[in-house]
Amino acid sequence: MPFSSDIEASRIGVIVTPDRRSMRGLSPSLVVARKQMHAHQPVSDANLIKLSEAGDGLAAQIYVRRLIASGAAERAPSDVAYYSAIAVETGRVWTLPDMIKAMKRLDRNTEPRPRLRKYIQVLYP
């Protein structure tokens, strides 16, 4: 899905992996948080992070939007890039521009290896 007519942007490709479709494997508190999220009720950042790391792309996308809206994206480009990657990987490709913008601000020498692997996994299949 191209995002612009820019030649460089048209070269970006993403392989989508299935998003979380069940509550299996989630703690009771995360089951409640996930139900609240789908009901458009408030969910804490901590629960959005845990759900994201359990493969929930919607939670990742909501968390990224929250980071950007609060201005934290400038202070935490690593979090924006990483959670955007989770969202993009599960098919929420409209988060890709946020991921790329945040990745431009990362320091590859200090970025955690698991996060670097996630970026590579999403962008360079």
PDB file of N, CA and C in Angstrom, residues 31-97:
ATOM      1  N   VAL A  31      -7.433  -9.403  30.216  1.00  0.00           N
ATOM      2  CA  VAL A  31      -8.715  -9.724  29.564  1.00  0.00           C
ATOM      3  C   VAL A  31      -9.680  -8.558  29.786  1.00  0.00           C
ATOM      4  N   VAL A  32      -9.751  -8.071  31.025  1.00  0.00           N
ATOM      5  CA  VAL A  32     -10.624  -6.935  31.343  1.00  0.00           C
ATOM      6  C   VAL A  32     -10.170  -5.706  30.550  1.00  0.00           C
ATOM      7  N   ALA A  33      -8.870  -5.451  30.532  1.00  0.00           N
ATOM      8  CA  ALA A  33      -8.348  -4.282  29.808  1.00  0.00           C
ATOM      9  C   ALA A  33      -8.661  -4.373  28.321  1.00  0.00           C
ATOM     10  N   ARG A  34      -8.528  -5.559  27.752  1.00  0.00           N
ATOM     11  CA  ARG A  34      -8.796  -5.727  26.319  1.00  0.00           C
ATOM     12  C   ARG A  34     -10.275  -5.498  26.015  1.00  0.00           C
ATOM     13  N   LYS A  35     -11.144  -6.003  26.880  1.00  0.00           N
ATOM     14  CA  LYS A  35     -12.586  -5.765  26.702  1.00  0.00           C
ATOM     15  C   LYS A  35     -12.890  -4.275  26.801  1.00  0.00           C
ATOM     16  N   GLN A  36     -12.256  -3.594  27.754  1.00  0.00           N
ATOM     17  CA  GLN A  36     -12.455  -2.149  27.892  1.00  0.00           C
ATOM     18  C   GLN A  36     -11.978  -1.417  26.640  1.00  0.00           C
ATOM     19  N   MET A  37     -10.835  -1.837  26.117  1.00  0.00           N
ATOM     20  CA  MET A  37     -10.285  -1.202  24.918  1.00  0.00           C
ATOM     21  C   MET A  37     -11.263  -1.333  23.758  1.00  0.00           C
ATOM     22  N   HIS A  38     -11.816  -2.526  23.573  1.00  0.00           N
ATOM     23  CA  HIS A  38     -12.755  -2.734  22.469  1.00  0.00           C
ATOM     24  C   HIS A  38     -14.089  -2.021  22.690  1.00  0.00           C
ATOM     25  N   ALA A  39     -14.387  -1.711  23.946  1.00  0.00           N
ATOM     26  CA  ALA A  39     -15.604  -0.964  24.258  1.00  0.00           C
ATOM     27  C   ALA A  39     -15.342   0.539  24.298  1.00  0.00           C
ATOM     28  N   HIS A  40     -14.143   0.958  23.868  1.00  0.00           N
ATOM     29  CA  HIS A  40     -13.743   2.370  23.840  1.00  0.00           C
ATOM     30  C   HIS A  40     -13.759   2.996  25.232  1.00  0.00           C
ATOM     31  N   GLN A  41     -13.410   2.193  26.234  1.00  0.00           N
ATOM     32  CA  GLN A  41     -13.293   2.686  27.596  1.00  0.00           C
ATOM     33  C   GLN A  41     -11.817   2.918  27.897  1.00  0.00           C
ATOM     34  N   PRO A  42     -11.526   3.716  28.916  1.00  0.00           N
ATOM     35  CA  PRO A  42     -10.119   4.001  29.251  1.00  0.00           C
ATOM     36  C   PRO A  42      -9.338   2.734  29.617  1.00  0.00           C
ATOM     37  N   VAL A  43      -8.094   2.683  29.133  1.00  0.00           N
ATOM     38  CA  VAL A  43      -7.161   1.597  29.443  1.00  0.00           C
ATOM     39  C   VAL A  43      -5.824   2.263  29.788  1.00  0.00           C
ATOM     40  N   SER A  44      -5.182   1.784  30.821  1.00  0.00           N
ATOM     41  CA  SER A  44      -3.919   2.394  31.244  1.00  0.00           C
ATOM     42  C   SER A  44      -2.817   2.145  30.216  1.00  0.00           C
ATOM     43  N   ASP A  45      -1.826   3.017  30.234  1.00  0.00           N
ATOM     44  CA  ASP A  45      -0.664   2.832  29.361  1.00  0.00           C
ATOM     45  C   ASP A  45      -0.002   1.482  29.636  1.00  0.00           C
ATOM     46  N   ALA A  46       0.115   1.134  30.920  1.00  0.00           N
ATOM     47  CA  ALA A  46       0.771  -0.134  31.283  1.00  0.00           C
ATOM     48  C   ALA A  46       0.048  -1.327  30.658  1.00  0.00           C
ATOM     49  N   ASN A  47      -1.279  -1.294  30.666  1.00  0.00           N
ATOM     50  CA  ASN A  47      -2.028  -2.402  30.064  1.00  0.00           C
ATOM     51  C   ASN A  47      -1.939  -2.379  28.545  1.00  0.00           C
ATOM     52  N   LEU A  48      -1.917  -1.190  27.951  1.00  0.00           N
ATOM     53  CA  LEU A  48      -1.743  -1.121  26.493  1.00  0.00           C
ATOM     54  C   LEU A  48      -0.390  -1.701  26.090  1.00  0.00           C
ATOM     55  N   ILE A  49       0.632  -1.414  26.871  1.00  0.00           N
ATOM     56  CA  ILE A  49       1.968  -1.950  26.596  1.00  0.00           C
ATOM     57  C   ILE A  49       1.959  -3.469  26.698  1.00  0.00           C
ATOM     58  N   LYS A  50       1.372  -3.989  27.769  1.00  0.00           N
ATOM     59  CA  LYS A  50       1.319  -5.447  27.949  1.00  0.00           C
ATOM     60  C   LYS A  50       0.521  -6.120  26.830  1.00  0.00           C
ATOM     61  N   LEU A  51      -0.595  -5.534  26.449  1.00  0.00           N
ATOM     62  CA  LEU A  51      -1.392  -6.095  25.357  1.00  0.00           C
ATOM     63  C   LEU A  51      -0.623  -6.034  24.039  1.00  0.00           C
ATOM     64  N   SER A  52       0.072  -4.925  23.812  1.00  0.00           N
ATOM     65  CA  SER A  52       0.872  -4.789  22.592  1.00  0.00           C
ATOM     66  C   SER A  52       1.928  -5.872  22.516  1.00  0.00           C
ATOM     67  N   GLU A  53       2.608  -6.082  23.618  1.00  0.00           N
ATOM     68  CA  GLU A  53       3.673  -7.079  23.645  1.00  0.00           C
ATOM     69  C   GLU A  53       3.131  -8.501  23.566  1.00  0.00           C
ATOM     70  N   ALA A  54       1.819  -8.654  23.787  1.00  0.00           N
ATOM     71  CA  ALA A  54       1.166  -9.951  23.620  1.00  0.00           C
ATOM     72  C   ALA A  54       0.616 -10.099  22.200  1.00  0.00           C
ATOM     73  N   GLY A  55       0.958  -9.148  21.319  1.00  0.00           N
ATOM     74  CA  GLY A  55       0.574  -9.244  19.910  1.00  0.00           C
ATOM     75  C   GLY A  55      -0.693  -8.526  19.519  1.00  0.00           C
ATOM     76  N   ASP A  56      -1.164  -7.617  20.340  1.00  0.00           N
ATOM     77  CA  ASP A  56      -2.390  -6.884  20.028  1.00  0.00           C
ATOM     78  C   ASP A  56      -2.037  -5.582  19.311  1.00  0.00           C
ATOM     79  N   GLY A  57      -2.226  -5.564  18.010  1.00  0.00           N
ATOM     80  CA  GLY A  57      -1.889  -4.401  17.200  1.00  0.00           C
ATOM     81  C   GLY A  57      -2.745  -3.189  17.485  1.00  0.00           C
ATOM     82  N   LEU A  58      -4.010  -3.410  17.854  1.00  0.00           N
ATOM     83  CA  LEU A  58      -4.876  -2.278  18.185  1.00  0.00           C
ATOM     84  C   LEU A  58      -4.368  -1.572  19.434  1.00  0.00           C
ATOM     85  N   ALA A  59      -3.974  -2.348  20.447  1.00  0.00           N
ATOM     86  CA  ALA A  59      -3.420  -1.746  21.663  1.00  0.00           C
ATOM     87  C   ALA A  59      -2.166  -0.949  21.327  1.00  0.00           C
ATOM     88  N   ALA A  60      -1.324  -1.497  20.466  1.00  0.00           N
ATOM     89  CA  ALA A  60      -0.099  -0.802  20.065  1.00  0.00           C
ATOM     90  C   ALA A  60      -0.427   0.504  19.356  1.00  0.00           C
ATOM     91  N   GLN A  61      -1.398   0.460  18.467  1.00  0.00           N
ATOM     92  CA  GLN A  61      -1.770   1.669  17.736  1.00  0.00           C
ATOM     93  C   GLN A  61      -2.339   2.729  18.679  1.00  0.00           C
ATOM     94  N   ILE A  62      -3.183   2.322  19.606  1.00  0.00           N
ATOM     95  CA  ILE A  62      -3.744   3.270  20.566  1.00  0.00           C
ATOM     96  C   ILE A  62      -2.633   3.885  21.407  1.00  0.00           C
ATOM     97  N   TYR A  63      -1.678   3.062  21.838  1.00  0.00           N
ATOM     98  CA  TYR A  63      -0.572   3.560  22.655  1.00  0.00           C
ATOM     99  C   TYR A  63       0.277   4.557  21.865  1.00  0.00           C
ATOM    100  N   VAL A  64       0.560   4.257  20.606  1.00  0.00           N
ATOM    101  CA  VAL A  64       1.339   5.182  19.773  1.00  0.00           C
ATOM    102  C   VAL A  64       0.596   6.501  19.609  1.00  0.00           C
ATOM    103  N   ARG A  65      -0.683   6.435  19.333  1.00  0.00           N
ATOM    104  CA  ARG A  65      -1.464   7.675  19.195  1.00  0.00           C
ATOM    105  C   ARG A  65      -1.418   8.490  20.483  1.00  0.00           C
ATOM    106  N   ARG A  66      -1.471   7.790  21.613  1.00  0.00           N
ATOM    107  CA  ARG A  66      -1.416   8.460  22.911  1.00  0.00           C
ATOM    108  C   ARG A  66      -0.052   9.133  23.110  1.00  0.00           C
ATOM    109  N   LEU A  67       1.030   8.438  22.751  1.00  0.00           N
ATOM    110  CA  LEU A  67       2.369   9.018  22.868  1.00  0.00           C
ATOM    111  C   LEU A  67       2.494  10.272  22.007  1.00  0.00           C
ATOM    112  N   ILE A  68       2.010  10.190  20.785  1.00  0.00           N
ATOM    113  CA  ILE A  68       2.112  11.325  19.866  1.00  0.00           C
ATOM    114  C   ILE A  68       1.265  12.500  20.360  1.00  0.00           C
ATOM    115  N   ALA A  69       0.038  12.216  20.783  1.00  0.00           N
ATOM    116  CA  ALA A  69      -0.862  13.278  21.246  1.00  0.00           C
ATOM    117  C   ALA A  69      -0.331  13.985  22.491  1.00  0.00           C
ATOM    118  N   SER A  70       0.383  13.252  23.341  1.00  0.00           N
ATOM    119  CA  SER A  70       0.891  13.844  24.583  1.00  0.00           C
ATOM    120  C   SER A  70       2.215  14.585  24.391  1.00  0.00           C
ATOM    121  N   GLY A  71       2.786  14.475  23.203  1.00  0.00           N
ATOM    122  CA  GLY A  71       4.082  15.097  22.961  1.00  0.00           C
ATOM    123  C   GLY A  71       5.248  14.222  23.365  1.00  0.00           C
ATOM    124  N   ALA A  72       4.964  13.036  23.877  1.00  0.00           N
ATOM    125  CA  ALA A  72       6.023  12.125  24.322  1.00  0.00           C
ATOM    126  C   ALA A  72       6.800  11.543  23.149  1.00  0.00           C
ATOM    127  N   ALA A  73       6.272  11.654  21.959  1.00  0.00           N
ATOM    128  CA  ALA A  73       6.956  11.101  20.780  1.00  0.00           C
ATOM    129  C   ALA A  73       8.325  11.738  20.585  1.00  0.00           C
ATOM    130  N   GLU A  74       8.458  12.991  20.967  1.00  0.00           N
ATOM    131  CA  GLU A  74       9.738  13.680  20.839  1.00  0.00           C
ATOM    132  C   GLU A  74      10.754  13.164  21.851  1.00  0.00           C
ATOM    133  N   ARG A  75      10.265  12.794  23.031  1.00  0.00           N
ATOM    134  CA  ARG A  75      11.152  12.311  24.090  1.00  0.00           C
ATOM    135  C   ARG A  75      11.403  10.802  23.996  1.00  0.00           C
ATOM    136  N   ALA A  76      10.496  10.077  23.354  1.00  0.00           N
ATOM    137  CA  ALA A  76      10.581   8.614  23.339  1.00  0.00           C
ATOM    138  C   ALA A  76      10.414   8.045  21.931  1.00  0.00           C
ATOM    139  N   PRO A  77      11.300   8.416  20.993  1.00  0.00           N
ATOM    140  CA  PRO A  77      11.139   7.897  19.632  1.00  0.00           C
ATOM    141  C   PRO A  77      11.255   6.374  19.569  1.00  0.00           C
ATOM    142  N   SER A  78      12.005   5.786  20.489  1.00  0.00           N
ATOM    143  CA  SER A  78      12.146   4.333  20.512  1.00  0.00           C
ATOM    144  C   SER A  78      10.800   3.664  20.775  1.00  0.00           C
ATOM    145  N   ASP A  79      10.044   4.191  21.736  1.00  0.00           N
ATOM    146  CA  ASP A  79       8.728   3.623  22.026  1.00  0.00           C
ATOM    147  C   ASP A  79       7.776   3.802  20.853  1.00  0.00           C
ATOM    148  N   VAL A  80       7.799   4.978  20.238  1.00  0.00           N
ATOM    149  CA  VAL A  80       6.928   5.210  19.081  1.00  0.00           C
ATOM    150  C   VAL A  80       7.284   4.242  17.958  1.00  0.00           C
ATOM    151  N   ALA A  81       8.562   4.105  17.665  1.00  0.00           N
ATOM    152  CA  ALA A  81       8.984   3.195  16.593  1.00  0.00           C
ATOM    153  C   ALA A  81       8.603   1.751  16.900  1.00  0.00           C
ATOM    154  N   TYR A  82       8.875   1.309  18.129  1.00  0.00           N
ATOM    155  CA  TYR A  82       8.636  -0.087  18.486  1.00  0.00           C
ATOM    156  C   TYR A  82       7.149  -0.435  18.483  1.00  0.00           C
ATOM    157  N   TYR A  83       6.340   0.368  19.141  1.00  0.00           N
ATOM    158  CA  TYR A  83       4.914   0.044  19.205  1.00  0.00           C
ATOM    159  C   TYR A  83       4.226   0.294  17.865  1.00  0.00           C
ATOM    160  N   SER A  84       4.740   1.229  17.080  1.00  0.00           N
ATOM    161  CA  SER A  84       4.243   1.374  15.705  1.00  0.00           C
ATOM    162  C   SER A  84       4.558   0.123  14.902  1.00  0.00           C
ATOM    163  N   ALA A  85       5.740  -0.439  15.108  1.00  0.00           N
ATOM    164  CA  ALA A  85       6.118  -1.662  14.390  1.00  0.00           C
ATOM    165  C   ALA A  85       5.165  -2.802  14.724  1.00  0.00           C
ATOM    166  N   ILE A  86       4.782  -2.915  15.980  1.00  0.00           N
ATOM    167  CA  ILE A  86       3.816  -3.956  16.355  1.00  0.00           C
ATOM    168  C   ILE A  86       2.490  -3.710  15.653  1.00  0.00           C
ATOM    169  N   ALA A  87       2.040  -2.459  15.629  1.00  0.00           N
ATOM    170  CA  ALA A  87       0.778  -2.125  14.962  1.00  0.00           C
ATOM    171  C   ALA A  87       0.860  -2.409  13.463  1.00  0.00           C
ATOM    172  N   VAL A  88       1.936  -1.978  12.841  1.00  0.00           N
ATOM    173  CA  VAL A  88       2.112  -2.181  11.401  1.00  0.00           C
ATOM    174  C   VAL A  88       2.165  -3.669  11.074  1.00  0.00           C
ATOM    175  N   GLU A  89       2.897  -4.400  11.889  1.00  0.00           N
ATOM    176  CA  GLU A  89       3.063  -5.833  11.652  1.00  0.00           C
ATOM    177  C   GLU A  89       1.723  -6.568  11.660  1.00  0.00           C
ATOM    178  N   THR A  90       0.759  -6.062  12.422  1.00  0.00           N
ATOM    179  CA  THR A  90      -0.538  -6.719  12.502  1.00  0.00           C
ATOM    180  C   THR A  90      -1.567  -6.115  11.543  1.00  0.00           C
ATOM    181  N   GLY A  91      -1.097  -5.328  10.586  1.00  0.00           N
ATOM    182  CA  GLY A  91      -1.981  -4.839   9.537  1.00  0.00           C
ATOM    183  C   GLY A  91      -2.409  -3.398   9.653  1.00  0.00           C
ATOM    184  N   ARG A  92      -2.019  -2.727  10.697  1.00  0.00           N
ATOM    185  CA  ARG A  92      -2.385  -1.320  10.852  1.00  0.00           C
ATOM    186  C   ARG A  92      -1.305  -0.460  10.197  1.00  0.00           C
ATOM    187  N   VAL A  93      -1.254  -0.575   8.868  1.00  0.00           N
ATOM    188  CA  VAL A  93      -0.162   0.029   8.104  1.00  0.00           C
ATOM    189  C   VAL A  93      -0.213   1.550   8.083  1.00  0.00           C
ATOM    190  N   TRP A  94      -1.302   2.152   8.458  1.00  0.00           N
ATOM    191  CA  TRP A  94      -1.376   3.615   8.500  1.00  0.00           C
ATOM    192  C   TRP A  94      -0.516   4.166   9.625  1.00  0.00           C
ATOM    193  N   THR A  95       0.019   3.298  10.487  1.00  0.00           N
ATOM    194  CA  THR A  95       0.937   3.716  11.541  1.00  0.00           C
ATOM    195  C   THR A  95       2.381   3.737  11.026  1.00  0.00           C
ATOM    196  N   LEU A  96       2.613   3.225   9.820  1.00  0.00           N
ATOM    197  CA  LEU A  96       3.960   3.156   9.253  1.00  0.00           C
ATOM    198  C   LEU A  96       4.647   4.518   9.159  1.00  0.00           C
ATOM    199  N   PRO A  97       3.994   5.576   8.727  1.00  0.00           N
ATOM    200  CA  PRO A  97       4.697   6.870   8.676  1.00  0.00           C
ATOM    201  C   PRO A  97       5.215   7.317  10.051  1.00  0.00           C
TER     202      PRO A  97
END
